[in-house]
Tab-separated table of C-alpha atoms in Angstrom:
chain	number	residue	atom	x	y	z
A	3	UNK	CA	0.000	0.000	0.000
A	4	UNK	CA	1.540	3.614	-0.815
A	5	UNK	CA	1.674	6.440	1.584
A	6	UNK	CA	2.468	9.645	1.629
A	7	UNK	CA	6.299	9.040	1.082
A	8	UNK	CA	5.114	7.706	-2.368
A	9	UNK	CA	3.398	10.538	-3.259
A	10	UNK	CA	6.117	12.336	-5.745
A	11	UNK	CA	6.332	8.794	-7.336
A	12	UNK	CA	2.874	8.224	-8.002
A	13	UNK	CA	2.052	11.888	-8.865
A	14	UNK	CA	5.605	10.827	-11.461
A	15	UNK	CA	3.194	7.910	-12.202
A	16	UNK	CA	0.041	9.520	-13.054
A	17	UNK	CA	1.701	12.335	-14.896
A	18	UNK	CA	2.693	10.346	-17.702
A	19	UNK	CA	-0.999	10.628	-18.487
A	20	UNK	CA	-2.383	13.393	-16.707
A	21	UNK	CA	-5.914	13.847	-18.887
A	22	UNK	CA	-6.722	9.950	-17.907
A	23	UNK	CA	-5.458	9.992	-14.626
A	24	UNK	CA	-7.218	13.134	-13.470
A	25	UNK	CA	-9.355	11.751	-10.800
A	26	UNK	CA	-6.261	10.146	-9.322
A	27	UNK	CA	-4.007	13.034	-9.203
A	28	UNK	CA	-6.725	14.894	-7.949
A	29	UNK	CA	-7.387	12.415	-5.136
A	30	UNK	CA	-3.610	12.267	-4.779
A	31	UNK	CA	-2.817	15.653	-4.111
A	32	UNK	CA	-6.024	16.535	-1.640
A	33	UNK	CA	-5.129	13.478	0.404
A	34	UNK	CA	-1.372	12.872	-0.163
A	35	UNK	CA	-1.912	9.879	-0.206
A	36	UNK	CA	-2.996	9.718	3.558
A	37	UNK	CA	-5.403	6.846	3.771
A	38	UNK	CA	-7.754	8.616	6.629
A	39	UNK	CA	-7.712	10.776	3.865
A	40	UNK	CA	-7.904	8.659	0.696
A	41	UNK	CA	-11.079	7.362	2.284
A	42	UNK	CA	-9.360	3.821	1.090
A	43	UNK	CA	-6.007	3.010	-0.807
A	44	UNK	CA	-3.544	2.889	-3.148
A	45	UNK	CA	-1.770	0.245	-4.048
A	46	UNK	CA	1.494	0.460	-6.184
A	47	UNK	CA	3.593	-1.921	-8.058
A	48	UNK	CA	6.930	-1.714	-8.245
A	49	UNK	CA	9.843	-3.143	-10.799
A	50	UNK	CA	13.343	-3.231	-9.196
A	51	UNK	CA	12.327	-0.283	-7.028
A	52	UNK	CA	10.680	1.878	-9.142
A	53	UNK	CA	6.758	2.247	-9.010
A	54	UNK	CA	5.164	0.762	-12.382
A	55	UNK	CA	1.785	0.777	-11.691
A	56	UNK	CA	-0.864	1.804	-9.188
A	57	UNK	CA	-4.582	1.072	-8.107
A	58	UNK	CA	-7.444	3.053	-6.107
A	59	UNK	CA	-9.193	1.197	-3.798
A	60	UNK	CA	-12.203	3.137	-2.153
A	61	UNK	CA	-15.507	3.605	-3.371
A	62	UNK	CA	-14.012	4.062	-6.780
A	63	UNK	CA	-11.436	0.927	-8.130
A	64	UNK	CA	-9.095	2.722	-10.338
A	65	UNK	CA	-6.361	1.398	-12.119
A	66	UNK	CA	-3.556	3.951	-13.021
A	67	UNK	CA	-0.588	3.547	-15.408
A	68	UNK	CA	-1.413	-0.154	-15.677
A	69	UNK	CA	-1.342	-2.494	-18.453
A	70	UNK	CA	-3.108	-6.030	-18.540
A	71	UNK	CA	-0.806	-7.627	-16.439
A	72	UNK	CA	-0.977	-4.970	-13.697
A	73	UNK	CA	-4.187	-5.073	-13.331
A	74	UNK	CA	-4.236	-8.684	-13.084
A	75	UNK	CA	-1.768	-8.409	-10.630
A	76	UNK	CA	-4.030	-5.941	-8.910
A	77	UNK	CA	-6.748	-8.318	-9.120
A	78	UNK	CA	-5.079	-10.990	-7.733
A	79	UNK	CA	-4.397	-8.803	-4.881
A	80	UNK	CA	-8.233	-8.019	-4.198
A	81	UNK	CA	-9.530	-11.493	-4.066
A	82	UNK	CA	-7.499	-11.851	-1.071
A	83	UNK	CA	-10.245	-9.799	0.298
A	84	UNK	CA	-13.901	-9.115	0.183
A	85	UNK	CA	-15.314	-6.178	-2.839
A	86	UNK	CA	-15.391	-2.445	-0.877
A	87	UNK	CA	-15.681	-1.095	-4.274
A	88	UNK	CA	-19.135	0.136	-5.869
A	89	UNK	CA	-17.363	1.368	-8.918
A	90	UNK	CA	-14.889	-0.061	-11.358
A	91	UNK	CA	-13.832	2.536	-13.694
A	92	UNK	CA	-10.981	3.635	-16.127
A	93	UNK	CA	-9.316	2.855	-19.391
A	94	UNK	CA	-11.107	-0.394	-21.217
A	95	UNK	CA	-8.429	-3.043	-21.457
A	96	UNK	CA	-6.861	-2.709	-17.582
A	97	UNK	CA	-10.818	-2.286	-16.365
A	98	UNK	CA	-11.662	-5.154	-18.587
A	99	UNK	CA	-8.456	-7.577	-17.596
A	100	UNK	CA	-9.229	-7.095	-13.705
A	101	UNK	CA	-12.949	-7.996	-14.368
A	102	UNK	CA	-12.105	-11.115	-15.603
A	103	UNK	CA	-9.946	-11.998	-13.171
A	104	UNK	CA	-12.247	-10.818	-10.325
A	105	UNK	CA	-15.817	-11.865	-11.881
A	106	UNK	CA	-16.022	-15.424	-11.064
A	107	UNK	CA	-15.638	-14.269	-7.216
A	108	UNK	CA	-17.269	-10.199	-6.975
A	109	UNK	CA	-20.682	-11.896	-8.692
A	110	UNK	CA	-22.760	-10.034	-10.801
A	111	UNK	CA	-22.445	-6.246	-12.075
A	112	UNK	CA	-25.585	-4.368	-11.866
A	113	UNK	CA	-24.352	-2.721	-15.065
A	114	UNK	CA	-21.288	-2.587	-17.305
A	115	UNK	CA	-20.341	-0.039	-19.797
A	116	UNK	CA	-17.379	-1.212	-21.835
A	117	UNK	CA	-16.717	1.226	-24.320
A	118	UNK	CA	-17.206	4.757	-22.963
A	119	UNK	CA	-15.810	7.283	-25.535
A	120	UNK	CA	-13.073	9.847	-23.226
A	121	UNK	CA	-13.140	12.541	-24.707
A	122	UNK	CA	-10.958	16.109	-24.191
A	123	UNK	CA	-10.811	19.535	-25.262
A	124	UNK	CA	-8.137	22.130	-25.163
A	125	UNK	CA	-9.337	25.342	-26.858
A	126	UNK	CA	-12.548	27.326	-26.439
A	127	UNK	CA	-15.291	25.936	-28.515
A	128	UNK	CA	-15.804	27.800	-31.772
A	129	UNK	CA	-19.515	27.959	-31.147
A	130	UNK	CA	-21.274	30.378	-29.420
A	131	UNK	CA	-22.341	29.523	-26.113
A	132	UNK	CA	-24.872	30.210	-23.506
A	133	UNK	CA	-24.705	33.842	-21.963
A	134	UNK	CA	-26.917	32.719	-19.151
A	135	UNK	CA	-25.047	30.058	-18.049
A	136	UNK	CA	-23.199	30.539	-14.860
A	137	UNK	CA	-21.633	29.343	-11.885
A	138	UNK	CA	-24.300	28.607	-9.024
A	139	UNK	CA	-24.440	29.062	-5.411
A	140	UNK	CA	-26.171	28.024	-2.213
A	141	UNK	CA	-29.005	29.984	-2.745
A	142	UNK	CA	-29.838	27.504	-5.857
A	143	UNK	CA	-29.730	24.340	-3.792
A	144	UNK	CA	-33.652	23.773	-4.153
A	145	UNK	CA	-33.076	23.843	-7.945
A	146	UNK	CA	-29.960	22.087	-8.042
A	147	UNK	CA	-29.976	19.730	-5.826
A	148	UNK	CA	-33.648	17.641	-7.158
A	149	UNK	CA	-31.841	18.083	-10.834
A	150	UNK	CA	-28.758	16.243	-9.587
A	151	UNK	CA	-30.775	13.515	-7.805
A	152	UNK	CA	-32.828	13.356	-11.512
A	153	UNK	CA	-29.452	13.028	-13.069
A	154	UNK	CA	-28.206	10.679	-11.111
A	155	UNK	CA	-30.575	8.384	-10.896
A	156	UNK	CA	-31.245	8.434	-14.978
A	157	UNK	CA	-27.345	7.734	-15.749
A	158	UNK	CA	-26.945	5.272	-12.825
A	159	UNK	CA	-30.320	3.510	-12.801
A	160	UNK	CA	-30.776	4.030	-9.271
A	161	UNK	CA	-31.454	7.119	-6.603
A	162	UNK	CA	-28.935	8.908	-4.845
A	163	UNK	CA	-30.642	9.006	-2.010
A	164	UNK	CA	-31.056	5.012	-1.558
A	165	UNK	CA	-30.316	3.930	1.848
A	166	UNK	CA	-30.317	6.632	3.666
A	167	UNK	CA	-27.619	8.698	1.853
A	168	UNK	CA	-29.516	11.855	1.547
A	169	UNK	CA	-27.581	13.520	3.478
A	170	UNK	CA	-24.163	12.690	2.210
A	171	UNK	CA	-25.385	13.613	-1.375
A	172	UNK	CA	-26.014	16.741	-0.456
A	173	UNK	CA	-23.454	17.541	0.840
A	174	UNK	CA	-21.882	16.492	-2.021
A	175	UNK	CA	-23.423	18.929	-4.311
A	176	UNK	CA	-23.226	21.563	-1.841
A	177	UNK	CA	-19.613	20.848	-1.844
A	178	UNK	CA	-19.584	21.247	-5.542
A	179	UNK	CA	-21.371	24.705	-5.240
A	180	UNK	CA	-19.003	25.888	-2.548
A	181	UNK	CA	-15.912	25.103	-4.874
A	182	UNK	CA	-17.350	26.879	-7.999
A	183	UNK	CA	-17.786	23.715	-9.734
A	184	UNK	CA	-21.114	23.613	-10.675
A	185	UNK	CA	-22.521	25.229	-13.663
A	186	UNK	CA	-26.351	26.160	-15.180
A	187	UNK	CA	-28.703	28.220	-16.710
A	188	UNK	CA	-32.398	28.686	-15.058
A	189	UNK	CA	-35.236	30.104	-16.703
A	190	UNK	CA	-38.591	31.000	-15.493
A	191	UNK	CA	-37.626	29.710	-11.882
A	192	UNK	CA	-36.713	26.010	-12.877
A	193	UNK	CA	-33.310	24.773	-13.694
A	194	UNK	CA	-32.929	23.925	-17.716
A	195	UNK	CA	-29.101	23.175	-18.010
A	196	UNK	CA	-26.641	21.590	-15.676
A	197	UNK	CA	-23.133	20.482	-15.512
A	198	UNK	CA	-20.351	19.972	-12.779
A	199	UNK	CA	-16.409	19.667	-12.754
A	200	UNK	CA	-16.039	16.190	-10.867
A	201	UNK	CA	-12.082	16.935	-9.937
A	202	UNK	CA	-9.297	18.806	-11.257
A	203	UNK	CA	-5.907	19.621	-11.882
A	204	UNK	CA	-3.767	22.771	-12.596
A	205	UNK	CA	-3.806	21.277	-15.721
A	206	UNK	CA	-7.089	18.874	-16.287
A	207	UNK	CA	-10.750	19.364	-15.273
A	208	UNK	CA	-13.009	16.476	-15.856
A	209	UNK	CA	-16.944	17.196	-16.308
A	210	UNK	CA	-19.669	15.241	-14.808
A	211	UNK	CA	-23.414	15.682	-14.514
A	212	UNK	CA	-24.442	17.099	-17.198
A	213	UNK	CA	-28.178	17.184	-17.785
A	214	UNK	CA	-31.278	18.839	-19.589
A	215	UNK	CA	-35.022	17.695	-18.121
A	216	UNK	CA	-36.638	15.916	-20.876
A	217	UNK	CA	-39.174	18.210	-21.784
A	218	UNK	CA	-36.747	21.009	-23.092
A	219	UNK	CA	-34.057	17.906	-24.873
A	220	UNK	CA	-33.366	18.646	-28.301
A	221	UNK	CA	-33.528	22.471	-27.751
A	222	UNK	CA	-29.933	23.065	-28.183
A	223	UNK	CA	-29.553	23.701	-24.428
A	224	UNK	CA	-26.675	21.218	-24.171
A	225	UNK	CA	-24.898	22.355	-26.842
A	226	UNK	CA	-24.726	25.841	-25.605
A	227	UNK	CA	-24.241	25.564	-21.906
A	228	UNK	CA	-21.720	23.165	-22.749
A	229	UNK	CA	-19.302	25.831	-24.581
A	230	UNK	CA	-20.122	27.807	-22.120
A	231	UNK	CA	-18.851	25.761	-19.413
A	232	UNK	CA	-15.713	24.669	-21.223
A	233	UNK	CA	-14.773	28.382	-21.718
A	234	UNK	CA	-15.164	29.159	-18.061
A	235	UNK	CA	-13.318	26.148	-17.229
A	236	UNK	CA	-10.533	26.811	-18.961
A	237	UNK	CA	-10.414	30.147	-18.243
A	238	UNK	CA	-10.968	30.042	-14.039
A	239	UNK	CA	-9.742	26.066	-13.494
A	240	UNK	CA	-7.623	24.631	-15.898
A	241	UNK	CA	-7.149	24.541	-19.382
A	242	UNK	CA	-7.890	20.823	-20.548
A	243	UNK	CA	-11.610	19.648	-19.909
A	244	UNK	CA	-12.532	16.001	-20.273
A	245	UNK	CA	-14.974	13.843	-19.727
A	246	UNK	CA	-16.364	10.145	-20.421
A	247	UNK	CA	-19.955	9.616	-22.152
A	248	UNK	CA	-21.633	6.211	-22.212
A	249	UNK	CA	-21.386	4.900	-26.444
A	250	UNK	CA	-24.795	4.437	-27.002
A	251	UNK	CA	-26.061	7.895	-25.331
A	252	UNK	CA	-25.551	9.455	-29.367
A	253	UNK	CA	-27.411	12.437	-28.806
A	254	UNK	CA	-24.884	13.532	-26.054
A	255	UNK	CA	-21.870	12.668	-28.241
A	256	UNK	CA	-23.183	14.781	-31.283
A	257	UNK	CA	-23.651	17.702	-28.472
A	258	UNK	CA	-20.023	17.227	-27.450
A	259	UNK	CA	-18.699	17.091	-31.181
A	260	UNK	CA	-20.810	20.000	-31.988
A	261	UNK	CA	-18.852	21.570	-28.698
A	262	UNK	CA	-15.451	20.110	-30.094
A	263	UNK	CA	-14.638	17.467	-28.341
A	264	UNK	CA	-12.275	15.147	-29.515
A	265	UNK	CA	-12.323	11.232	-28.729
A	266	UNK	CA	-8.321	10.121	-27.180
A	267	UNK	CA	-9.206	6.958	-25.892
A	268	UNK	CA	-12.133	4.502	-24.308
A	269	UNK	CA	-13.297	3.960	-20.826
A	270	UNK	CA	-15.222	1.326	-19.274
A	271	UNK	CA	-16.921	1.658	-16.007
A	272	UNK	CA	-18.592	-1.777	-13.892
A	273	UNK	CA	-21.473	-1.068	-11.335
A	274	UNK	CA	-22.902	-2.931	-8.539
């Protein structure tokens, strides 16, 4: 397990792709690597002393820098002890080589998403976007918050707020609000566009969340507040935005094309 003497080496690590490995850095430098912190671990692999490959174990399984026989190695590692992890998520062939070590043993999925387009964007959009798109605050809570819970539960197929984690959720998106990571337009007193940054970097946001109600889909309104949220991303966070998209949502990848995204690679994420 790494610790916070190992942060410069996995931060080293993680660097060598700093767009994918954005949620780890992230993690990495808030916690330095301080499991109290970490809210789980990290495990590392090393090659004559030098670390090769690395994993986060929490809520969120991550694999990091790690080809298909790290993350079998990884996976070896975890059967050694019962699943902690709700979420397995990151590039498709280390994701999809610690599955099938792990599947015969961690039972059945409630979903899997295999090949998640991750896409990235490094310029302002050449569109115009939304001029009434902006940052929100605490006094939007009773319109952001239900529209997050909506969101969630659509993407993830199930509520939030299951098993008594209201609470925790909402303090969640507070959190977000606090931060200046949450983004939307509201017209008429109801919430019509949404997104959030999920972590960043100096270098790398990533983008989660974003959502329309489905009255007011196919209105543009994605397309819009998108470019405008990438252009205040880049200009107040950092100046790479990313994010992952399931492959059969196609109306949200035309939106993100239209926004100019580019595709660098594919995710896969594993829910239970």
């Amino acid at each position: 397990m790494l610790g916070t003497p190992d942060l410069e080496d996995f931060l080293t690590l993680a660097n060598r792709d700093p767009v994918a490995n954005v949620f780890a850095l992230y993690r990495a430098r808030t916690t330095s690597l301080e499991p109290r912190w970490l809210g789980g671990e990290m495990w590392g692999r090393f090659d004559n002393g030098r670390l090769v490959a690395a994993c986060h174990v929490g809520a969120n399984l991550v694999p990091i820098g790690c080809d298909v026989d790290d993350a079998r190695a990884f996976a070896e590692r975890a059967l050694t002890r019962s699943r902690t992890c709700t979420t397995i998520v990151g590039p498709h062939e280390p994701v999809r080589a610690f599955w099938n070590a792990v599947a015969g043993t961690w039972g059945r999925p409630r979903d899997t998403r295999w090949m998640q387009p991750h896409l990235v964007i490094s310029e302002d959009p050449q569109i115009a976007g939304d001029p009434l798109v902006r940052r929100t605050d605490r006094n939007d809570l009773s319109l952001v918050y239900p529209a997050c819970v909506a969101m969630y539960s659509e993407e993830v197929g199930v509520s939030p707020e299951a098993g008594g984690t209201t609470d925790l959720y909402r303090a969640r998106v507070t959190q977000l609000m606090t931060r200046g990571w949450s983004f939307a337009r509201f017209e008429g007193g109801k919430l019509i566009f949404k997104a959030e940054v999920a972590c960043a970097t100096a270098e790398v946001a990533q983008i989660q969340g974003v959502w329309v109600p489905p009255e007011r889909r196919g209105e543009g309104l994605a397309v819009r507040g998108m470019a405008s949220v990438v252009r205040l991303v880049r200009k107040e966070i950092a100046p790479t935005v990313s994010l992952y998209v399931n492959e059969w949502n196609q109306p949200a990848r035309r939106a993100y094309r239209r926004v100019g995204f580019k595709e660098t690679q594919r995710f896969s994420t594993i829910m239970f």
